[in-house]
Amino acid sequence: MMDNSMMLPVGTLLRAGTYKIEKQLSNGGFGNTYLVRNTAFGETMAMKEFFMKDYNVRTGSTVTVSVPDKKATFESQKEKLKKEAQRLRKLANAHLVRVHDLFEENATIYYVMDFINGETLAERLQRQGRSMTETEAMQVVTQMLDVLEFIHSQEPQLLHLDIKPANIMVDHGGCCYLIDFGSSKQVDSARDITVSSGVTMTRGYAPQELEDGRKDRIGSWTDLYELGATLYNLLTRQQPPTPSELVEDGPEAFFFPQSVSTKTRQLIMWMMTLSRKNRPQSVAEVRAWMGSDMQHANRLAGGIGDVTTDDTILNNRHRTAYDPDETDFAQYSKPDFNKKKPIKPDDQNNKGFPSERILLYIVGVIVGVVLLFAVPWGCDRSQIQNPEWDEEAATVYDDFDYTDSVPEEIDSVMVDTTAVWDPFDE
């Protein structure tokens, strides 16, 4: 519930009368948000005010720190908000909220941005009391991939690092916006983190490298993990499994409704792989997976080609032991084609053929000679049920990469993806 007592009253003028507060929108632990009007142009905008609910009080319009030993925290967090605004000001993308102004007043920071007439995805799930359909959720993911590709392509690279339903807004037209860059980081080509502020982690959405505080291991794969966790929440309304739960339970940590297709389940499990090296490394890889046929998608995700329709596979599949730091939680035992066949004891003790093998060898030669003269020369290919089998089989095996990891096989219940998404249907 919004606490209006610590917010500026409606009608307040800021920046020498440039902005007038029209409405108090919301307040949280680190700030207040207002609907304001630019008095010069008559434009409606949103304005964010830095205000730490637990440490700040308001004396008139001025913001002061009520807890003396928290003054340094207030100042550092204020600088963090300023950097967030400065970063966003430089970015222009259809799925980002554009920042128009930044200024200091009342002993705190304000920045003015586009007003999005909508709600966060977390608010939408709460309001509607149901999970999204696969069609709805994939429309969100498609838009978020667009904005992630954009910020990841910046120089230095920009990472969001706090993607979750509460940080994605959707307007009445169904357009989604990635908000709250307070935890974002810039990473240069040498993998140096150029922003020193801390990272806000949300349980279930943060991968292992964030939980461990390993800034040297974060990358585009970190944002993609969080997007996978977000997709899981949108489809299930359940808290995504934490890295420790994935270590303990593997694929059984996920609980999907029957309406979620196999391909989408596999996409989520791939994006939320424990090992950062086994996740998709870029938006392009995710797009290739989503736009491919099932066999190609499985191969990209380290899959095994055909997908079982047995719903009990999650419980019956035997997993190999693994090191959570290096091994995909969904990677299963697979043939090692480089491993030599074990030598049997009689092979070690006998350099020549044993007598039993000599007898079998002679019998085999005799049978071969008899068959050679009994079967007529040539082959009537019209009797072969599938004369193109050899060519098809060669194509299949050429397309299969035995070096790929093998994720869990899950059921292949598909959903109707032809429905039009009304983001605010009741």
Short mmCIF file of C-alpha atoms in Angstrom, two decimals:
data_model
loop_
_atom_site.label_atom_id
_atom_site.label_comp_id
_atom_site.label_asym_id
_atom_site.label_seq_id
_atom_site.Cartn_x
_atom_site.Cartn_y
_atom_site.Cartn_z
CA MET A 1 0.00 0.00 0.00
CA MET A 2 1.30 3.45 -0.90
CA ASP A 3 2.40 5.71 1.95
CA ASN A 4 1.67 9.29 0.89
CA SER A 5 3.06 10.90 4.03
CA MET A 6 6.66 10.88 2.85
CA MET A 7 5.86 11.97 -0.71
CA LEU A 8 5.70 15.44 -2.21
CA PRO A 9 2.11 16.72 -2.40
CA VAL A 10 0.19 17.09 -5.66
CA GLY A 11 0.77 20.52 -7.17
CA THR A 12 4.43 20.77 -6.10
CA LEU A 13 6.64 22.54 -8.69
CA LEU A 14 10.19 21.37 -9.34
CA ARG A 15 13.15 22.52 -11.43
CA ALA A 16 12.14 26.18 -11.32
CA GLY A 17 8.55 25.40 -12.23
CA THR A 18 9.35 23.13 -15.19
CA TYR A 19 7.56 20.11 -13.71
CA LYS A 20 4.32 20.01 -11.75
CA ILE A 21 3.30 16.92 -9.77
CA GLU A 22 -0.10 15.74 -11.01
CA LYS A 23 -0.37 12.47 -9.10
CA GLN A 24 1.52 10.27 -6.63
CA LEU A 25 2.04 6.94 -8.40
CA SER A 26 4.00 4.69 -6.06
CA ASN A 27 6.70 4.46 -3.42
CA GLY A 28 9.12 1.71 -2.57
CA GLY A 29 12.17 1.07 -0.47
CA PHE A 30 14.41 3.31 -2.58
CA GLY A 31 12.20 5.90 -4.20
CA ASN A 32 8.95 7.66 -4.94
CA THR A 33 7.39 7.89 -8.39
CA TYR A 34 5.12 10.70 -9.55
CA LEU A 35 3.07 11.58 -12.60
CA VAL A 36 4.22 15.06 -13.64
CA ARG A 37 3.40 17.56 -16.37
CA ASN A 38 6.02 19.51 -18.25
CA THR A 39 4.55 23.01 -17.91
CA ALA A 40 6.35 24.34 -20.99
CA PHE A 41 5.14 21.67 -23.42
CA GLY A 42 2.11 20.20 -21.64
CA GLU A 43 3.60 16.69 -21.81
CA THR A 44 2.79 14.02 -19.23
CA MET A 45 5.84 12.20 -17.85
CA ALA A 46 6.94 10.06 -14.92
CA MET A 47 9.42 11.33 -12.34
CA LYS A 48 11.46 9.25 -9.93
CA GLU A 49 12.67 10.70 -6.63
CA PHE A 50 15.39 9.02 -4.59
CA PHE A 51 14.03 8.43 -1.10
CA MET A 52 15.10 5.56 1.20
CA LYS A 53 12.03 4.69 3.20
CA ASP A 54 13.94 3.29 6.19
CA TYR A 55 16.56 6.04 6.44
CA ASN A 56 15.01 9.24 5.09
CA VAL A 57 12.50 11.72 6.44
CA ARG A 58 11.12 14.84 4.84
CA THR A 59 11.38 18.27 6.47
CA GLY A 60 9.13 20.39 4.32
CA SER A 61 10.32 19.46 0.84
CA THR A 62 13.89 18.64 1.88
CA VAL A 63 15.01 15.02 2.26
CA THR A 64 17.22 14.32 5.28
CA VAL A 65 18.83 11.18 6.72
CA SER A 66 17.20 10.19 10.01
CA VAL A 67 19.84 7.56 10.87
CA PRO A 68 23.24 9.35 11.12
CA ASP A 69 25.42 6.33 10.36
CA LYS A 70 23.44 5.71 7.14
CA LYS A 71 24.38 9.02 5.53
CA ALA A 72 27.22 7.39 3.55
CA THR A 73 24.81 4.69 2.34
CA PHE A 74 22.34 7.34 1.24
CA GLU A 75 24.98 9.26 -0.71
CA SER A 76 26.34 6.12 -2.44
CA GLN A 77 22.86 4.95 -3.42
CA LYS A 78 22.03 8.42 -4.70
CA GLU A 79 25.05 8.24 -6.98
CA LYS A 80 23.88 4.82 -8.13
CA LEU A 81 20.52 6.25 -9.18
CA LYS A 82 22.28 9.07 -11.01
CA LYS A 83 24.40 6.56 -12.96
CA GLU A 84 21.28 4.58 -13.82
CA ALA A 85 19.66 7.68 -15.30
CA GLN A 86 22.81 8.66 -17.17
CA ARG A 87 23.09 5.20 -18.73
CA LEU A 88 19.46 5.12 -19.81
CA ARG A 89 19.69 8.63 -21.23
CA LYS A 90 22.19 7.35 -23.81
CA LEU A 91 20.01 4.44 -24.91
CA ALA A 92 17.17 4.55 -27.43
CA ASN A 93 15.15 1.37 -27.91
CA ALA A 94 11.45 0.63 -28.30
CA HIS A 95 11.54 -1.49 -25.13
CA LEU A 96 13.40 0.94 -22.88
CA VAL A 97 11.95 3.86 -20.96
CA ARG A 98 13.65 7.01 -22.25
CA VAL A 99 15.13 9.42 -19.70
CA HIS A 100 14.58 13.12 -20.49
CA ASP A 101 16.00 14.99 -17.53
CA LEU A 102 18.12 14.57 -14.39
CA PHE A 103 18.54 17.12 -11.62
CA GLU A 104 19.26 17.59 -7.90
CA GLU A 105 16.79 19.35 -5.65
CA ASN A 106 15.57 19.04 -2.06
CA ALA A 107 18.91 17.36 -1.17
CA THR A 108 18.11 14.37 -3.37
CA ILE A 109 18.05 13.21 -7.02
CA TYR A 110 15.17 13.32 -9.51
CA TYR A 111 15.00 12.01 -13.03
CA VAL A 112 12.20 12.44 -15.54
CA MET A 113 11.29 9.70 -17.99
CA ASP A 114 8.56 8.46 -20.31
CA PHE A 115 5.30 7.61 -18.60
CA ILE A 116 4.17 4.07 -19.37
CA ASN A 117 0.43 3.66 -18.98
CA GLY A 118 0.40 0.07 -17.84
CA GLU A 119 1.62 -2.30 -15.15
CA THR A 120 4.48 -4.64 -14.38
CA LEU A 121 4.16 -8.29 -15.32
CA ALA A 122 4.23 -9.18 -11.61
CA GLU A 123 1.25 -6.87 -11.06
CA ARG A 124 -0.54 -8.36 -14.04
CA LEU A 125 -0.12 -11.93 -12.77
CA GLN A 126 -1.42 -10.83 -9.39
CA ARG A 127 -4.37 -8.91 -10.85
CA GLN A 128 -5.50 -11.64 -13.23
CA GLY A 129 -4.90 -14.49 -10.80
CA ARG A 130 -3.60 -16.80 -13.52
CA SER A 131 -0.42 -17.63 -15.35
CA MET A 132 0.16 -16.46 -18.89
CA THR A 133 -0.55 -18.66 -21.86
CA GLU A 134 2.48 -19.80 -23.81
CA THR A 135 1.58 -17.40 -26.62
CA GLU A 136 1.46 -14.44 -24.25
CA ALA A 137 4.68 -15.37 -22.48
CA MET A 138 6.62 -15.92 -25.70
CA GLN A 139 5.54 -12.50 -26.96
CA VAL A 140 7.11 -11.03 -23.83
CA VAL A 141 10.28 -13.06 -24.33
CA THR A 142 10.57 -11.99 -27.97
CA GLN A 143 10.44 -8.32 -26.97
CA MET A 144 12.92 -8.82 -24.14
CA LEU A 145 15.33 -10.56 -26.51
CA ASP A 146 15.17 -7.45 -28.71
CA VAL A 147 16.15 -5.13 -25.88
CA LEU A 148 18.79 -7.49 -24.48
CA GLU A 149 20.41 -7.76 -27.89
CA PHE A 150 20.49 -3.97 -27.99
CA ILE A 151 22.05 -3.37 -24.57
CA HIS A 152 24.48 -6.28 -24.95
CA SER A 153 25.74 -4.76 -28.20
CA GLN A 154 26.72 -1.49 -26.52
CA GLU A 155 30.38 -0.60 -26.12
CA PRO A 156 31.15 -1.12 -23.33
CA GLN A 157 28.62 -3.90 -23.04
CA LEU A 158 25.68 -3.22 -20.73
CA LEU A 159 24.17 -6.00 -18.61
CA HIS A 160 20.90 -5.57 -16.72
CA LEU A 161 21.44 -8.30 -14.05
CA ASP A 162 18.01 -8.04 -12.39
CA ILE A 163 15.49 -9.31 -14.95
CA LYS A 164 12.23 -10.46 -13.37
CA PRO A 165 8.48 -9.88 -13.88
CA ALA A 166 8.54 -6.90 -11.47
CA ASN A 167 11.10 -5.19 -13.74
CA ILE A 168 9.15 -5.60 -16.98
CA MET A 169 6.27 -3.24 -17.70
CA VAL A 170 3.55 -3.82 -20.27
CA ASP A 171 1.36 -1.05 -21.65
CA HIS A 172 -2.22 -1.26 -22.91
CA GLY A 173 -0.98 -2.04 -26.41
CA GLY A 174 1.02 -5.07 -25.28
CA CYS A 175 4.44 -3.40 -25.64
CA CYS A 176 6.90 -4.48 -22.97
CA TYR A 177 9.60 -2.33 -21.36
CA LEU A 178 12.64 -3.42 -19.35
CA ILE A 179 12.91 -1.10 -16.34
CA ASP A 180 15.07 -0.57 -13.24
CA PHE A 181 18.69 -0.53 -14.34
CA GLY A 182 19.87 -0.02 -10.76
CA SER A 183 21.87 -3.26 -10.82
CA SER A 184 23.16 -2.89 -14.37
CA LYS A 185 26.86 -3.15 -15.13
CA GLN A 186 29.08 -2.05 -17.98
CA VAL A 187 31.68 -4.59 -19.09
CA ASP A 188 34.53 -3.60 -21.39
CA SER A 189 36.30 -5.84 -23.91
CA ALA A 190 38.80 -6.97 -21.27
CA ARG A 191 35.90 -8.22 -19.10
CA ASP A 192 36.54 -5.51 -16.50
CA ILE A 193 33.51 -4.29 -14.57
CA THR A 194 33.56 -0.52 -14.90
CA VAL A 195 30.70 0.24 -12.46
CA SER A 196 31.47 -0.35 -8.80
CA SER A 197 27.96 -0.43 -7.34
CA GLY A 198 26.59 -3.62 -5.86
CA VAL A 199 24.23 -6.07 -7.53
CA THR A 200 20.64 -6.55 -6.40
CA MET A 201 19.82 -10.26 -6.45
CA THR A 202 16.33 -11.71 -6.47
CA ARG A 203 15.99 -15.25 -5.16
CA GLY A 204 15.16 -17.71 -7.92
CA TYR A 205 16.18 -15.32 -10.70
CA ALA A 206 19.87 -14.89 -9.89
CA PRO A 207 22.24 -17.55 -11.31
CA GLN A 208 25.15 -19.05 -9.42
CA GLU A 209 27.71 -16.46 -10.53
CA LEU A 210 25.64 -13.65 -9.00
CA GLU A 211 24.96 -15.56 -5.79
CA ASP A 212 28.70 -16.19 -5.45
CA GLY A 213 29.52 -12.55 -6.12
CA ARG A 214 31.75 -13.57 -9.04
CA LYS A 215 31.63 -10.42 -11.16
CA ASP A 216 34.35 -11.85 -13.40
CA ARG A 217 31.91 -14.60 -14.49
CA ILE A 218 28.92 -12.48 -15.42
CA GLY A 219 28.00 -11.89 -19.05
CA SER A 220 25.12 -12.01 -21.51
CA TRP A 221 24.50 -15.57 -20.29
CA THR A 222 23.63 -14.10 -16.87
CA ASP A 223 20.83 -11.95 -18.27
CA LEU A 224 19.59 -14.90 -20.34
CA TYR A 225 19.42 -17.09 -17.22
CA GLU A 226 17.22 -14.47 -15.56
CA LEU A 227 15.03 -14.21 -18.65
CA GLY A 228 14.57 -17.99 -18.57
CA ALA A 229 13.57 -17.78 -14.90
CA THR A 230 11.15 -14.98 -15.79
CA LEU A 231 9.57 -17.09 -18.53
CA TYR A 232 9.17 -19.95 -16.04
CA ASN A 233 7.37 -17.67 -13.58
CA LEU A 234 5.07 -16.24 -16.25
CA LEU A 235 3.99 -19.74 -17.31
CA THR A 236 3.63 -21.26 -13.84
CA ARG A 237 3.22 -18.41 -11.30
CA GLN A 238 5.75 -20.35 -9.24
CA GLN A 239 9.03 -19.13 -7.80
CA PRO A 240 11.85 -20.28 -10.12
CA PRO A 241 14.16 -22.88 -8.56
CA THR A 242 17.35 -21.55 -6.99
CA PRO A 243 20.80 -22.81 -8.03
CA SER A 244 20.99 -24.92 -4.86
CA GLU A 245 17.62 -26.50 -5.69
CA LEU A 246 18.83 -27.24 -9.21
CA VAL A 247 21.93 -28.92 -7.78
CA GLU A 248 19.83 -31.08 -5.49
CA ASP A 249 16.85 -31.89 -7.70
CA GLY A 250 18.04 -31.37 -11.29
CA PRO A 251 15.16 -31.17 -13.80
CA GLU A 252 12.71 -32.28 -11.12
CA ALA A 253 13.04 -28.80 -9.61
CA PHE A 254 10.78 -27.57 -12.43
CA PHE A 255 7.00 -28.03 -12.40
CA PHE A 256 5.34 -27.27 -15.73
CA PRO A 257 1.64 -27.24 -16.56
CA GLN A 258 0.64 -29.70 -19.27
CA SER A 259 -0.15 -26.75 -21.55
CA VAL A 260 3.53 -25.79 -21.82
CA SER A 261 5.11 -27.33 -24.90
CA THR A 262 8.21 -29.49 -24.86
CA LYS A 263 10.19 -26.93 -26.82
CA THR A 264 9.46 -24.15 -24.34
CA ARG A 265 10.27 -26.40 -21.39
CA GLN A 266 13.60 -27.25 -22.96
CA LEU A 267 14.28 -23.59 -23.68
CA ILE A 268 13.77 -22.67 -20.02
CA MET A 269 15.94 -25.54 -18.79
CA TRP A 270 18.69 -24.59 -21.25
CA MET A 271 18.64 -20.91 -20.26
CA MET A 272 18.67 -21.85 -16.55
CA THR A 273 21.55 -24.30 -16.84
CA LEU A 274 23.81 -24.10 -13.79
CA SER A 275 27.05 -23.89 -15.73
CA ARG A 276 27.27 -20.54 -17.46
CA LYS A 277 29.31 -22.12 -20.26
CA ASN A 278 26.47 -24.50 -21.16
CA ARG A 279 23.80 -21.79 -21.37
CA PRO A 280 23.06 -19.81 -24.53
CA GLN A 281 25.86 -17.31 -24.87
CA SER A 282 23.94 -14.73 -26.87
CA VAL A 283 20.49 -13.63 -27.93
CA ALA A 284 21.29 -14.93 -31.41
CA GLU A 285 21.59 -18.49 -30.08
CA VAL A 286 18.20 -18.27 -28.36
CA ARG A 287 16.61 -16.87 -31.50
CA ALA A 288 18.09 -19.70 -33.58
CA TRP A 289 16.67 -22.20 -31.10
CA MET A 290 13.20 -20.64 -31.11
CA GLY A 291 13.06 -20.34 -34.88
CA SER A 292 14.36 -23.81 -35.67
CA ASP A 293 12.59 -27.10 -36.16
CA MET A 294 12.51 -29.44 -33.16
CA GLN A 295 15.50 -31.56 -34.16
CA HIS A 296 17.72 -28.55 -34.79
CA ALA A 297 16.51 -26.95 -31.58
CA ASN A 298 17.41 -30.04 -29.60
CA ARG A 299 20.86 -30.07 -31.13
CA LEU A 300 21.49 -26.43 -30.24
CA ALA A 301 20.33 -27.07 -26.70
CA GLY A 302 22.44 -30.19 -26.41
CA GLY A 303 19.43 -32.42 -27.01
CA ILE A 304 19.00 -35.93 -28.33
CA GLY A 305 16.73 -35.39 -31.33
CA ASP A 306 13.46 -37.22 -30.79
CA VAL A 307 11.39 -36.19 -27.79
CA THR A 308 9.52 -38.70 -25.68
CA THR A 309 5.86 -38.20 -24.81
CA ASP A 310 6.20 -40.16 -21.59
CA ASP A 311 5.34 -37.82 -18.70
CA THR A 312 7.12 -40.12 -16.24
CA ILE A 313 10.49 -39.48 -17.86
CA LEU A 314 11.37 -36.76 -15.33
CA ASN A 315 11.16 -39.27 -12.51
CA ASN A 316 12.55 -42.33 -14.28
CA ARG A 317 15.59 -40.90 -16.05
CA HIS A 318 18.88 -41.75 -14.35
CA ARG A 319 21.29 -38.82 -14.05
CA THR A 320 25.02 -38.99 -13.69
CA ALA A 321 26.79 -37.40 -10.75
CA TYR A 322 27.99 -33.93 -11.59
CA ASP A 323 29.97 -30.97 -10.34
CA PRO A 324 27.51 -28.04 -10.16
CA ASP A 325 30.27 -25.59 -11.04
CA GLU A 326 31.11 -27.25 -14.32
CA THR A 327 28.27 -29.52 -15.40
CA ASP A 328 24.83 -28.78 -16.77
CA PHE A 329 22.18 -29.94 -14.30
CA ALA A 330 20.26 -31.42 -17.23
CA GLN A 331 23.24 -33.22 -18.74
CA TYR A 332 22.89 -36.96 -18.69
CA SER A 333 25.16 -39.90 -19.30
CA LYS A 334 25.93 -40.44 -22.97
CA PRO A 335 28.14 -42.80 -24.98
CA ASP A 336 31.84 -42.00 -24.89
CA PHE A 337 32.91 -42.77 -28.44
CA ASN A 338 36.57 -42.15 -27.65
CA LYS A 339 36.67 -44.69 -24.86
CA LYS A 340 38.40 -47.99 -25.69
CA LYS A 341 36.47 -51.21 -25.33
CA PRO A 342 37.50 -53.09 -22.17
CA ILE A 343 39.78 -56.06 -22.79
CA LYS A 344 38.35 -59.38 -21.68
CA PRO A 345 40.49 -61.71 -19.55
CA ASP A 346 40.84 -64.33 -22.33
CA ASP A 347 42.04 -61.58 -24.70
CA GLN A 348 44.80 -60.66 -22.27
CA ASN A 349 45.97 -64.24 -21.67
CA ASN A 350 45.84 -65.54 -25.28
CA LYS A 351 47.70 -63.84 -28.07
CA GLY A 352 46.31 -66.21 -30.69
CA PHE A 353 42.78 -67.48 -31.31
CA PRO A 354 41.55 -69.99 -28.74
CA SER A 355 40.54 -73.36 -30.17
CA GLU A 356 36.82 -72.59 -29.83
CA ARG A 357 37.23 -69.51 -31.96
CA ILE A 358 39.09 -71.46 -34.67
CA LEU A 359 36.17 -73.90 -34.95
CA LEU A 360 33.64 -71.04 -35.19
CA TYR A 361 35.78 -69.34 -37.82
CA ILE A 362 35.84 -72.47 -40.04
CA VAL A 363 32.07 -72.96 -39.72
CA GLY A 364 31.52 -69.31 -40.65
CA VAL A 365 33.61 -69.63 -43.82
CA ILE A 366 31.69 -72.73 -44.95
CA VAL A 367 28.30 -71.05 -44.38
CA GLY A 368 29.46 -67.98 -46.29
CA VAL A 369 30.50 -70.04 -49.33
CA VAL A 370 27.15 -71.84 -49.39
CA LEU A 371 25.22 -68.57 -49.24
CA LEU A 372 27.39 -67.06 -51.95
CA PHE A 373 26.25 -69.59 -54.51
CA ALA A 374 22.70 -69.97 -53.19
CA VAL A 375 21.72 -66.27 -53.49
CA PRO A 376 21.36 -64.85 -57.04
CA TRP A 377 23.51 -61.86 -58.05
CA GLY A 378 21.99 -58.42 -57.95
CA CYS A 379 19.40 -56.80 -55.68
CA ASP A 380 15.79 -56.00 -56.51
CA ARG A 381 15.52 -52.55 -54.82
CA SER A 382 11.80 -52.48 -55.51
CA GLN A 383 11.43 -54.91 -52.65
CA ILE A 384 12.97 -52.47 -50.17
CA GLN A 385 10.18 -50.79 -48.22
CA ASN A 386 12.00 -47.44 -48.01
CA PRO A 387 14.53 -47.11 -50.86
CA GLU A 388 15.60 -43.65 -49.58
CA TRP A 389 16.43 -44.83 -46.10
CA ASP A 390 20.20 -44.74 -46.55
CA GLU A 391 20.17 -41.13 -47.71
CA GLU A 392 17.79 -40.03 -44.96
CA ALA A 393 19.77 -41.85 -42.30
CA ALA A 394 22.99 -40.24 -43.46
CA THR A 395 21.38 -36.82 -43.21
CA VAL A 396 20.14 -37.49 -39.69
CA TYR A 397 23.47 -38.74 -38.42
CA ASP A 398 25.43 -35.99 -40.13
CA ASP A 399 23.20 -33.45 -38.39
CA PHE A 400 23.70 -34.97 -34.95
CA ASP A 401 26.62 -33.73 -32.86
CA TYR A 402 27.76 -36.30 -30.30
CA THR A 403 29.76 -33.64 -28.48
CA ASP A 404 26.61 -31.85 -27.35
CA SER A 405 25.27 -32.25 -23.84
CA VAL A 406 22.02 -34.16 -23.41
CA PRO A 407 19.22 -32.44 -21.47
CA GLU A 408 16.15 -34.05 -19.98
CA GLU A 409 13.56 -35.49 -22.34
CA ILE A 410 10.19 -34.12 -21.46
CA ASP A 411 6.68 -34.51 -22.77
CA SER A 412 5.70 -33.04 -26.09
CA VAL A 413 2.27 -31.63 -25.34
CA MET A 414 1.89 -28.67 -27.69
CA VAL A 415 -0.38 -25.66 -27.33
CA ASP A 416 -2.37 -23.52 -29.71
CA THR A 417 -0.20 -20.50 -30.52
CA THR A 418 -2.65 -18.79 -32.84
CA ALA A 419 -4.48 -16.78 -30.18
CA VAL A 420 -4.11 -13.02 -30.17
CA TRP A 421 -2.76 -11.67 -26.89
CA ASP A 422 -4.89 -9.05 -25.16
CA PRO A 423 -2.56 -7.99 -22.32
CA PHE A 424 -5.36 -6.64 -20.21
CA ASP A 425 -8.14 -9.14 -20.77
CA GLU A 426 -10.12 -9.71 -17.62
#
